[in-house]
Amino acid sequence: NAGVTQTPKFQVLKTGQSMTLQCAQDMNHEYMSWYRQDPGMGLRLIHYSVGAGITDQGEVPNGYNVSRSTTEDFPLRLLSAAPSQTSVYFCASSRDRSSYEQYFGPGTRLTVT
Amino acid sequence: AQSVTQLGSHVSVSEGALVLLRCNYSSSVPPYLFWYVQYPNQGLQLLLKYTSAATLVKGINGFEAEFKKSETSFHLTKPSAHMSDAAEYFCAVSVGGGSQGNLIFGKGTKLSVKP
């Protein structure tokens, strides 16, 4: 199993550009989530999904969209990038909503200039 | 509402010394608590979890944590630090009790190990 994979590893965007961060898992996990990590802030939940076709907002959803058309994939879209979205983004998955052991991807480091 | 406070953003210990990383939580329901470790330029890896069974929880790499309800604490310890333990450690609490699955993370404690 590859586990949780994320692409790209690094990305530089200009203010106003859009892009999609990709996340995929091959463990047939129902629950997937996106976090952003900023220095001194820990990880903050952006969006999550409890299964295909179901998504919900986390703590910091503004400026981000998600969709979940398959169990495997959970892309995160930045509609109009802003410097405040410069961060490291982590995708995670777990077997279901109550299993709690979340498996994290390696992260995407995004810089918005 | 649930929250997590990690005391000390940086902790430095000598190799072979005791490691103690502090975590206090706030929860309106019985909490599920977790410690994750992040090595440089990597994702997070689960060290251990408390899910209302034994209050002393053993994890990987010789780490353990004790759930103390009276102190609302879940401190992480390791009797003897190794150079390979240098990493950032995050305490987390589940949101909304047993059916939610979302985690609230503390701000992290960076552990340095001196030779």
XYZ file of N, CA, C and O in Angstrom, chain B:
460
model
N -16.394 23.356 24.628
C -15.607 23.078 23.421
C -14.281 22.462 23.825
O -13.739 22.742 24.888
N -13.787 21.601 22.946
C -12.516 20.944 23.236
C -11.345 21.835 22.846
O -11.417 22.585 21.866
N -10.269 21.721 23.629
C -9.037 22.446 23.294
C -7.858 21.715 23.904
O -8.028 20.872 24.795
N -6.674 22.041 23.399
C -5.450 21.412 23.870
C -4.399 22.480 24.084
O -4.229 23.359 23.230
N -3.697 22.387 25.207
C -2.586 23.301 25.490
C -1.324 22.494 25.723
O -1.296 21.615 26.585
N -0.313 22.762 24.938
C 0.991 22.138 25.139
C 1.912 23.172 25.778
O 2.092 24.261 25.225
N 2.455 22.813 26.930
C 3.301 23.740 27.668
C 4.740 23.617 27.197
O 5.351 22.564 27.322
N 5.258 24.711 26.658
C 6.631 24.705 26.152
C 6.662 24.423 24.672
O 6.353 23.313 24.244
N 7.053 25.415 23.888
C 7.144 25.200 22.447
C 8.461 24.498 22.084
O 8.556 23.872 21.022
N 9.465 24.616 22.961
C 10.745 23.949 22.752
C 11.181 23.296 24.056
O 11.125 23.921 25.121
N 11.619 22.055 23.966
C 12.181 21.338 25.114
C 13.500 20.735 24.658
O 13.579 20.131 23.583
N 14.530 20.910 25.484
C 15.837 20.361 25.168
C 16.269 19.435 26.297
O 16.195 19.811 27.474
N 16.698 18.237 25.944
C 17.178 17.279 26.940
C 18.495 16.694 26.454
O 18.811 16.745 25.257
N 19.240 16.114 27.363
C 20.467 15.401 27.000
C 20.129 13.960 26.663
O 19.147 13.397 27.173
N 20.932 13.383 25.811
C 20.740 11.969 25.478
C 20.808 11.140 26.754
O 21.688 11.343 27.592
N 19.821 10.251 26.922
C 19.755 9.416 28.109
C 18.908 9.994 29.229
O 18.577 9.287 30.189
N 18.536 11.257 29.130
C 17.718 11.900 30.161
C 16.245 11.626 29.928
O 15.819 11.203 28.839
N 15.464 11.889 30.972
C 14.006 11.728 30.886
C 13.420 12.766 29.932
O 13.779 13.945 29.960
N 12.468 12.315 29.119
C 11.697 13.222 28.278
C 10.317 13.395 28.897
O 9.643 12.407 29.227
N 9.906 14.644 29.085
C 8.558 14.937 29.587
C 7.986 16.079 28.750
O 8.492 17.199 28.777
N 6.951 15.775 27.995
C 6.270 16.783 27.194
C 4.856 16.913 27.742
O 4.143 15.928 27.852
N 4.477 18.147 28.040
C 3.233 18.371 28.771
C 2.070 18.710 27.848
O 2.228 19.486 26.896
N 0.908 18.165 28.191
C -0.313 18.426 27.436
C -1.479 18.491 28.415
O -1.684 17.571 29.206
N -2.232 19.569 28.357
C -3.466 19.686 29.114
C -4.617 19.892 28.138
O -4.467 20.548 27.119
N -5.748 19.334 28.463
C -6.876 19.395 27.557
C -8.090 19.980 28.253
O -8.168 20.025 29.481
N -9.006 20.424 27.430
C -10.299 20.862 27.924
C -11.345 20.157 27.075
O -11.276 20.189 25.844
N -12.287 19.497 27.733
C -13.307 18.774 26.982
C -14.572 18.687 27.803
O -14.529 18.377 28.985
N -15.704 18.906 27.157
C -16.998 18.840 27.840
C -17.538 17.414 27.861
O -18.533 17.142 28.522
N -16.886 16.518 27.149
C -17.282 15.117 27.129
C -16.030 14.288 27.395
O -14.914 14.801 27.263
N -16.184 13.015 27.770
C -14.979 12.189 27.957
C -14.125 12.225 26.701
O -14.598 11.924 25.617
N -12.871 12.600 26.849
C -12.054 12.828 25.651
C -11.380 11.570 25.129
O -11.149 10.627 25.868
N -11.074 11.597 23.851
C -10.093 10.689 23.284
C -8.852 11.558 23.015
O -8.984 12.640 22.455
N -7.691 11.082 23.420
C -6.480 11.893 23.361
C -5.388 11.170 22.582
O -5.313 9.935 22.628
N -4.539 11.945 21.936
C -3.541 11.377 21.042
C -2.232 12.157 21.157
O -2.234 13.353 21.450
N -1.147 11.468 20.900
C 0.135 12.105 20.657
C 0.621 11.666 19.276
O 0.651 10.479 18.959
N 1.018 12.685 18.485
C 1.603 12.451 17.174
C 3.032 12.995 17.169
O 3.335 13.970 17.854
N 3.874 12.411 16.336
C 5.240 12.892 16.158
C 5.446 13.271 14.699
O 4.903 12.618 13.793
N 6.181 14.351 14.490
C 6.516 14.791 13.132
C 8.015 14.967 13.018
O 8.590 15.847 13.662
N 8.639 14.139 12.207
C 10.056 14.289 11.917
C 10.219 15.332 10.813
O 9.287 15.569 10.045
N 11.387 15.955 10.716
C 11.574 17.046 9.748
C 11.135 16.666 8.345
O 11.486 15.586 7.841
N 10.349 17.555 7.750
C 9.892 17.414 6.356
C 9.067 16.144 6.121
O 9.073 15.593 5.014
N 8.378 15.698 7.151
C 7.509 14.533 7.001
C 6.117 14.833 7.531
O 5.889 15.874 8.156
N 5.193 13.916 7.274
C 3.855 14.015 7.836
C 3.853 13.576 9.290
O 4.904 13.287 9.877
N 2.675 13.517 9.886
C 2.548 13.135 11.289
C 2.349 11.632 11.410
O 1.681 11.008 10.576
N 2.882 11.078 12.480
C 2.764 9.651 12.748
C 2.198 9.481 14.152
O 2.645 10.142 15.096
N 1.238 8.584 14.303
C 0.627 8.367 15.610
C 1.608 7.672 16.544
O 2.157 6.622 16.219
N 1.833 8.270 17.724
C 2.674 7.666 18.763
C 1.848 6.775 19.678
O 2.230 5.658 19.996
N 0.718 7.316 20.156
C -0.143 6.568 21.068
C -1.493 7.272 21.167
O -1.640 8.425 20.769
N -2.458 6.533 21.734
C -3.797 7.107 21.874
C -4.462 6.587 23.142
O -4.225 5.447 23.566
N -5.277 7.435 23.750
C -6.107 7.069 24.888
C -7.557 7.108 24.435
O -8.041 8.144 23.970
N -8.243 5.966 24.595
C -9.647 5.914 24.169
C -10.510 5.294 25.258
O -11.365 4.459 24.992
N -10.263 5.697 26.500
C -11.078 5.365 27.672
C -10.846 3.960 28.217
O -11.632 3.491 29.015
N -9.778 3.316 27.814
C -9.438 2.027 28.412
C -8.417 2.295 29.534
O -8.663 3.099 30.414
N -7.262 1.668 29.517
C -6.254 1.877 30.553
C -5.758 3.315 30.549
O -5.576 3.906 29.488
N -5.540 3.879 31.744
C -5.120 5.287 31.807
C -3.650 5.468 31.453
O -3.243 6.547 31.062
N -2.842 4.411 31.609
C -1.445 4.475 31.184
C -1.349 3.810 29.822
O -1.631 2.626 29.662
N -0.949 4.590 28.852
C -0.938 4.123 27.469
C 0.499 4.027 26.980
O 1.275 4.975 27.127
N 0.835 2.887 26.422
C 2.180 2.710 25.866
C 2.120 2.859 24.354
O 1.185 2.385 23.707
N 3.129 3.541 23.821
C 3.160 3.759 22.391
C 4.418 3.206 21.752
O 5.113 2.379 22.336
N 4.689 3.698 20.574
C 5.871 3.225 19.861
C 7.121 3.944 20.357
O 7.025 4.994 21.004
N 8.276 3.364 20.059
C 9.579 3.975 20.365
C 9.803 4.244 21.852
O 10.570 5.140 22.214
N 9.152 3.482 22.725
C 9.377 3.603 24.164
C 8.630 4.733 24.847
O 8.843 4.986 26.040
N 7.768 5.434 24.146
C 6.988 6.517 24.745
C 5.748 5.977 25.449
O 5.193 4.945 25.057
N 5.321 6.685 26.469
C 4.064 6.387 27.128
C 3.437 7.683 27.632
O 4.105 8.717 27.735
N 2.147 7.614 27.917
C 1.435 8.786 28.423
C 0.393 8.314 29.418
O -0.160 7.217 29.291
N 0.123 9.157 30.406
C -0.857 8.811 31.432
C -1.995 9.811 31.413
O -1.776 11.031 31.480
N -3.198 9.288 31.302
C -4.397 10.123 31.343
C -4.748 10.377 32.805
O -4.967 9.441 33.579
N -4.787 11.657 33.193
C -5.164 12.030 34.552
C -6.352 12.973 34.470
O -6.205 14.164 34.197
N -7.515 12.410 34.749
C -8.742 13.194 34.623
C -8.760 14.365 35.604
O -9.177 15.474 35.260
N -8.291 14.125 36.842
C -8.354 15.172 37.866
C -7.483 16.371 37.503
O -7.766 17.500 37.914
N -6.428 16.119 36.716
C -5.535 17.196 36.316
C -5.778 17.621 34.862
O -5.077 18.517 34.381
N -6.712 17.009 34.198
C -6.976 17.202 32.760
C -5.671 17.220 31.974
O -5.402 18.126 31.171
N -4.846 16.198 32.234
C -3.532 16.158 31.594
C -3.322 14.831 30.873
O -3.959 13.815 31.184
N -2.408 14.875 29.925
C -2.037 13.680 29.150
C -0.581 13.872 28.735
O -0.255 13.984 27.570
N 0.310 13.893 29.718
C 1.725 14.168 29.464
C 2.412 12.968 28.832
O 2.153 11.814 29.190
N 3.343 13.249 27.951
C 4.101 12.218 27.234
C 5.471 12.070 27.887
O 6.142 13.076 28.150
N 5.885 10.832 28.144
C 7.183 10.599 28.767
C 7.935 9.488 28.059
O 7.359 8.634 27.394
N 9.261 9.563 28.231
C 10.142 8.484 27.794
C 11.311 8.493 28.767
O 11.895 9.541 29.030
N 11.651 7.336 29.345
C 12.652 7.323 30.417
C 14.037 7.785 29.972
O 14.753 8.426 30.746
N 14.405 7.488 28.725
C 15.766 7.766 28.287
C 15.748 8.263 26.852
O 15.413 7.503 25.930
N 16.107 9.519 26.652
C 16.036 10.114 25.316
C 17.132 9.578 24.409
O 18.270 9.322 24.843
N 16.765 9.445 23.150
C 17.711 9.034 22.121
C 17.778 10.145 21.092
O 16.812 10.900 20.886
N 18.934 10.231 20.426
C 19.097 11.289 19.419
C 17.986 11.242 18.376
O 17.530 12.280 17.876
N 17.523 10.043 18.067
C 16.496 9.889 17.029
C 15.121 10.392 17.474
O 14.191 10.442 16.667
N 14.990 10.755 18.756
C 13.706 11.289 19.242
C 13.523 12.763 18.905
O 12.443 13.323 19.119
N 14.562 13.414 18.406
C 14.454 14.824 18.046
C 13.408 14.991 16.957
O 13.538 14.432 15.858
N 12.355 15.735 17.252
C 11.218 15.882 16.354
C 10.252 16.878 16.995
O 10.502 17.402 18.081
N 9.150 17.113 16.310
C 8.083 17.921 16.902
C 6.943 17.000 17.305
O 6.577 16.076 16.561
N 6.383 17.256 18.477
C 5.346 16.388 19.041
C 4.061 17.182 19.222
O 4.082 18.317 19.727
N 2.973 16.578 18.814
C 1.671 17.229 18.885
C 0.711 16.392 19.715
O 0.551 15.190 19.487
N 0.053 17.050 20.653
C -1.041 16.442 21.404
C -2.346 16.828 20.708
O -2.462 17.931 20.137
N -3.317 15.926 20.715
C -4.582 16.210 20.041
C -5.734 15.604 20.830
O -5.574 14.591 21.523
N -6.896 16.237 20.723
C -8.106 15.748 21.379
C -9.191 15.617 20.325
O -9.250 16.402 19.378
N -10.028 14.611 20.484
C -11.116 14.445 19.533
C -12.198 15.472 19.813
O -12.388 15.899 20.945
N -12.924 15.816 18.757
C -13.966 16.829 18.881
C -15.321 16.143 18.948
O -15.613 15.274 18.141
N -16.114 16.509 19.895
C -17.489 16.055 19.902
C -17.706 14.656 20.424
O -18.764 14.079 20.256
N -16.708 14.083 21.041
C -16.935 12.765 21.592
C -16.714 11.654 20.589
O -16.164 11.862 19.524
N -17.231 10.480 20.897
C -16.827 9.277 20.182
C -17.251 9.181 18.739
O -16.717 8.371 18.003
N -18.195 9.974 18.283
C -18.706 9.752 16.931
C -18.195 10.746 15.901
O -18.535 10.637 14.736
N -17.373 11.677 16.300
C -17.038 12.755 15.372
C -15.798 12.466 14.547
O -15.800 12.576 13.350
N -14.686 12.171 15.178
C -13.476 11.852 14.430
C -12.581 13.015 14.140
O -11.422 12.826 13.822
N -13.068 14.252 14.195
C -12.181 15.385 13.939
C -11.267 15.609 15.140
O -11.651 15.376 16.280
N -10.064 16.056 14.858
C -9.085 16.287 15.905
C -8.775 17.770 16.057
O -8.689 18.496 15.064
N -8.573 18.194 17.301
C -8.037 19.516 17.614
C -6.615 19.303 18.101
O -6.386 18.554 19.061
N -5.660 19.957 17.442
C -4.254 19.787 17.773
C -3.755 20.922 18.658
O -4.186 22.071 18.531
N -2.817 20.594 19.530
C -2.049 21.617 20.208
C -1.057 22.238 19.247
O -0.920 21.808 18.102
N -0.339 23.262 19.722
C 0.565 24.001 18.848
C 1.910 23.320 18.657
O 2.726 23.788 17.865
N 2.142 22.249 19.371
C 3.356 21.479 19.156
C 4.480 21.830 20.101
O 4.590 22.970 20.574
N 5.311 20.833 20.401
C 6.524 21.021 21.186
C 7.676 20.401 20.416
O 7.628 19.219 20.059
N 8.680 21.237 20.147
C 9.845 20.747 19.426
C 10.858 20.209 20.434
O 11.281 20.932 21.336
N 11.207 18.955 20.291
C 12.153 18.309 21.200
C 13.534 18.265 20.565
O 13.692 17.757 19.444
N 14.515 18.798 21.268
C 15.920 18.697 20.861
C 16.626 17.755 21.821
O 16.364 17.786 23.029
N 17.517 16.940 21.301
C 18.279 16.005 22.123
C 19.757 16.297 21.927
O 20.275 16.203 20.808
N 20.422 16.640 23.025
C 21.841 16.999 22.968
C 22.690 15.770 23.256
O 22.357 14.975 24.136
N 23.804 15.618 22.524
C 24.674 14.446 22.772
C 25.379 14.550 24.112
O 25.539 15.622 24.677
